[in-house]
Amino acid sequence: MPATRHLPTPESEDLVALTREIAAKELAPRAADAERSGTFPREVFTTLGRAGLLTLPYPEEFGGGAQPYEVYLQVLEEIGAAWASVGVGVSVHALSCFPLFAYGSDEQRAEWLPDVLSGERLGAYCLSEAHAGSDPAGMRARAVREGDSYVLNGAKAWTTHGGKADFYTVMARTSDDGPRGISCFHVPAGTPGLEFDEPEDKMGLMGSTTATVRLVGARVPAGNLIGTEGQGLSIALAGLDAGRLGIAAVATGLAQRALDVAVQYAKEREAFGKAIIKHQGLAFVLADMAAAVESARATYLSAARLKDAGRPYGREASIAKLVATDNAMKVTTDAVQVLGGAGYTRDFPVERFMREAKVMQIFEGTNQIQRLVISRGL
Ligand SMILES: Cc1cc2nc3c(=O)[nH]c(=O)nc-3n(C[C@H](O)[C@H](O)[C@H](O)COP(=O)(O)OP(=O)(O)OC[C@H]3O[C@@H](n4cnc5c(N)ncnc54)[C@H](O)[C@@H]3O)c2cc1C
């Protein structure tokens, strides 16, 4: 049963209906096979881009849909419900576009934004390093100015779309001045010295390629610096506020889907002479799952409405990421329980949902880091 939504305009209702149609036709039927074989569905991003679903929150002057974040996130939730890897990919792509959109010069925006916002060029976001995940200020990758270029050296770990993206938004050190010594660069695929390790062999989300990006004397024009030297970490962290809302929406979609599968199964499966949903002990598990999905949705919508109003929303974005991903972990785990032995097999999708939910508690700041952000603001 699809989520009941309260959308602000008839146009936004049409957008959600269009997303459901594309998700049902192009995403959901392919997800299980692609996840099993580890196939990255690049063409799906082109489809979503051409349907205008990747540009929703951006102004019309850049070819965007000028939709509030509240609407964009509900569209993203629908994508995540159909295929979590694609939902995560859309969210990471938006994250990789953010520095250019928010901090790029007029020339940079005119040159790169149309193709990156339309999804013709897919992005990746390179902040983490092997020894510096939760604490990115400890990064070691370096960018050294040589004449009209910067030369980048180092390794960026865990890059979603590593080796598949058309451009990489890379944070690298331009001085030893701690968090103020980091800068942000636009690095196109095909730049000599931009290399990739074999993709990580993960527990789930195999349709989303994750790989270490190696910078081996990768030279980019000085004009590819986004913002000013030393501004990189604040750009990266500002992007993560919005990115966390994206992950919260995808996690909510995943949890909604797990709930839907569990409810349908509980209506069909019988034990002790009646459908298992008629046993109150199990119906209450489903009720708790429904409450968890609704409360996750409420937290990300509440943060999105603050963002749309131009108000600070960083703490609320952390709350949304924490609540939505912890709830997704609980709901998907309970969905396996509702299906009993069947839930533990690959004949049903809920075991995959459970594996997909786990990583959402880890990336874009682990849920311990979200608690750190929330508690610092108290
Ligand atoms: C599938 C996947 C995709 C990813 N995609 C990207 C991407 O596209 N771009 C990118 O830049 N990164 C990406 N990441 C990296 C991700 O953001 C990091 O894995 C994450 O930030 C955690 O860093 P870490 O793995 O180094 O863990 P660590 O920082 O080593 O943390 C280990 C444990 O210690 C805890 N911990 C650390 N510090 C504290 C503290 N101060 N208080 C309490 N607990 C603490 C953590 O919560 C965690 O439980 C991805 C990761 C995965 C798994």
PDB file of C-alpha atoms in Angstrom, residues 53 95 100 172 190 214 251 281 317 324 349 351 373:
ATOM      1  CA  LEU A  53      13.212  14.069 -11.199  1.00  0.00           C
ATOM      2  CA  LEU A  95      25.372  15.876  -2.669  1.00  0.00           C
ATOM      3  CA  LEU A 100      28.966  23.668  -7.418  1.00  0.00           C
ATOM      4  CA  ALA A 172      41.718  17.573  -0.414  1.00  0.00           C
ATOM      5  CA  GLY A 190      39.047  10.813 -17.500  1.00  0.00           C
ATOM      6  CA  ARG A 214      43.105   7.108  -6.115  1.00  0.00           C
ATOM      7  CA  ALA A 251      15.456   4.882   4.553  1.00  0.00           C
ATOM      8  CA  GLY A 281       0.799 -10.470  19.068  1.00  0.00           C
ATOM      9  CA  ALA A 317      18.535  16.904   9.662  1.00  0.00           C
ATOM     10  CA  ALA A 324      14.678   7.304   9.943  1.00  0.00           C
ATOM     11  CA  PRO A 349      12.978  -9.367  -0.526  1.00  0.00           C
ATOM     12  CA  GLU A 351      16.313 -10.090   4.028  1.00  0.00           C
ATOM     13  CA  VAL A 373      25.675  16.770  16.380  1.00  0.00           C
TER      14      VAL A 373
END
